[in-house]
Amino acid sequence: MVKLCTPAIIYLIFSFTQILIDTFKGLYNTAMVKIIVMVMVTYLLQILCDRGLNIVSWIIVFVPFILMTVIVTMILYIFGLDAATGMAKYKCKDSKYNTINIDKQGNINIYDPYYNSKHDPVYFKYPNIVVPKPPPHPIVYQEKPMPQPIPQPIPQPMLPPQNYSSSPMFQ
């Protein structure tokens, strides 16, 4: 029986769990490659432990989990998602007016004081509900058109005179 150190055992358990999941999903090639990688990394972790580098072995085991936590937290924050429900947070703390609300039925209500239903009606086009782009609000600054450049004449290449030749024979 091979005696494995704790980081190697933890890595072995996590890898074996992934291999079982891949096998049940029918991803046999992926499972085979993961078995090979699992054996190699477990052996590497055991060598590190045998040489007294237990801390390095622990770091190799836990860095992926730490990175996953940091990356997931950043993505949830950037996209404004609630970590518990996975739904978008509709409340805007910086806005004077909170224009997006969710009613009791779960409908998303967006308040736009400049919306004109006669000018831009909402319509249903299977499978979507289409809300036309509203005209720009008077408060919103519109982009100024870029000035058109004045066309410049295209410079003609410098040609040698017609009666001139660089050959001494023709001079």
XYZ file of C-alpha atoms in Angstrom:
171
model
C 0.000 0.000 0.000
C 1.329 3.400 -0.998
C 1.280 5.998 1.746
C 0.188 9.363 0.314
C 0.471 12.748 1.986
C -2.661 14.782 2.721
C -2.435 17.201 -0.263
C -2.014 14.251 -2.632
C -5.044 12.485 -1.111
C -7.214 15.615 -1.388
C -6.161 16.112 -5.022
C -6.828 12.421 -5.710
C -10.365 12.672 -4.273
C -11.220 15.829 -6.260
C -9.826 14.360 -9.473
C -11.607 11.049 -8.956
C -14.897 12.925 -8.468
C -14.370 14.750 -11.776
C -13.534 11.476 -13.517
C -16.751 9.878 -12.218
C -18.805 12.851 -13.440
C -17.162 12.708 -16.881
C -17.744 8.945 -17.076
C -21.454 9.292 -16.245
C -21.759 12.030 -18.882
C -20.232 9.678 -21.460
C -17.012 11.672 -21.873
C -14.758 8.620 -21.829
C -11.781 10.204 -23.621
C -11.795 13.124 -21.198
C -11.985 10.716 -18.268
C -9.007 8.716 -19.574
C -6.876 11.834 -19.986
C -7.886 13.001 -16.510
C -6.854 9.621 -15.066
C -3.382 10.025 -16.582
C -3.099 13.612 -15.323
C -4.414 12.567 -11.904
C -1.731 9.888 -11.533
C 1.050 12.241 -12.661
C 0.014 15.177 -10.451
C -0.573 12.910 -7.440
C 2.920 11.475 -7.946
C 4.351 15.019 -8.204
C 2.580 16.086 -5.001
C 3.889 12.979 -3.200
C 7.462 13.715 -4.355
C 7.140 17.280 -3.040
C 5.877 15.978 0.315
C 8.678 13.388 0.529
C 11.271 16.137 0.031
C 9.758 18.275 2.789
C 7.924 20.737 0.531
C 4.486 20.205 2.057
C 3.616 23.918 1.834
C 4.341 23.977 -1.912
C 2.194 20.871 -2.298
C -0.707 22.533 -0.441
C -0.362 25.664 -2.588
C -0.534 23.588 -5.793
C -3.704 21.891 -4.518
C -5.542 25.033 -3.354
C -4.525 27.731 -5.861
C -7.198 26.624 -8.396
C -9.911 26.874 -5.725
C -8.706 30.290 -4.553
C -8.549 31.561 -8.148
C -12.025 30.176 -8.871
C -13.422 32.034 -5.855
C -11.786 35.309 -6.890
C -12.856 34.996 -10.541
C -16.473 34.091 -9.696
C -16.701 36.997 -7.249
C -15.362 39.423 -9.851
C -17.770 38.171 -12.534
C -20.773 38.447 -10.209
C -19.749 41.989 -9.269
C -19.038 43.110 -12.853
C -22.325 41.783 -14.251
C -24.326 42.964 -11.236
C -25.635 39.515 -10.352
C -26.897 38.501 -6.937
C -24.706 35.690 -5.600
C -27.603 33.901 -3.858
C -30.160 33.881 -6.678
C -28.077 34.439 -9.804
C -30.526 37.137 -10.901
C -29.486 40.616 -11.958
C -29.722 43.367 -9.364
C -32.152 45.909 -10.794
C -31.763 48.563 -8.126
C -29.361 51.334 -9.049
C -27.827 53.019 -6.008
C -26.246 55.908 -7.923
C -29.376 56.988 -9.773
C -31.725 59.693 -8.509
C -34.653 57.799 -9.960
C -34.939 54.060 -9.808
C -36.627 53.393 -13.144
C -36.595 49.579 -13.093
C -38.896 47.616 -10.766
C -40.155 44.042 -10.529
C -43.822 43.552 -9.697
C -45.378 40.656 -7.731
C -45.843 38.543 -10.871
C -42.137 38.868 -11.713
C -42.648 41.315 -14.580
C -39.880 43.840 -15.135
C -41.295 47.366 -15.305
C -39.128 50.080 -16.811
C -40.211 53.670 -16.343
C -39.274 56.092 -19.123
C -40.926 59.526 -18.776
C -40.154 60.336 -22.422
C -41.743 57.199 -23.899
C -44.541 57.888 -26.394
C -46.641 54.790 -27.080
C -48.295 56.389 -30.126
C -44.979 57.198 -31.742
C -43.090 54.007 -30.740
C -45.569 51.236 -29.907
C -44.419 48.041 -28.262
C -45.306 44.997 -30.349
C -45.029 41.232 -30.213
C -42.992 39.408 -32.844
C -42.778 35.722 -31.944
C -40.963 34.856 -29.688
C -39.900 38.387 -28.682
C -41.527 41.522 -27.345
C -40.018 44.372 -29.329
C -39.562 47.802 -27.779
C -38.389 50.261 -30.444
C -35.443 52.477 -29.665
C -36.821 55.726 -28.232
C -35.775 59.097 -29.614
C -32.969 60.791 -27.699
C -34.061 62.500 -24.502
C -33.652 66.250 -24.274
C -31.337 65.746 -21.286
C -29.019 63.381 -23.139
C -26.211 65.023 -25.048
C -26.081 64.031 -28.688
C -22.843 63.359 -30.442
C -21.667 66.107 -32.744
C -20.951 64.986 -36.285
C -17.285 64.801 -37.079
C -16.106 67.491 -39.494
C -15.361 66.189 -42.957
C -11.744 66.547 -43.994
C -11.024 68.916 -46.860
C -9.813 66.901 -49.833
C -6.200 67.627 -50.667
C -4.793 67.246 -54.183
C -2.913 64.031 -54.695
C 0.777 64.768 -55.233
C 2.076 63.598 -58.603
C 5.273 61.563 -58.706
C 8.422 63.348 -59.797
C 9.300 62.203 -63.314
C 12.602 62.867 -65.054
C 12.540 65.202 -68.048
C 11.636 63.571 -71.371
C 14.927 64.506 -73.088
C 17.132 63.258 -70.290
C 18.802 59.859 -69.989
C 21.183 58.503 -67.407
C 23.045 56.509 -69.993
C 26.195 58.241 -71.381
C 25.447 56.705 -74.740
C 22.289 58.811 -75.185
C 23.640 62.172 -73.932
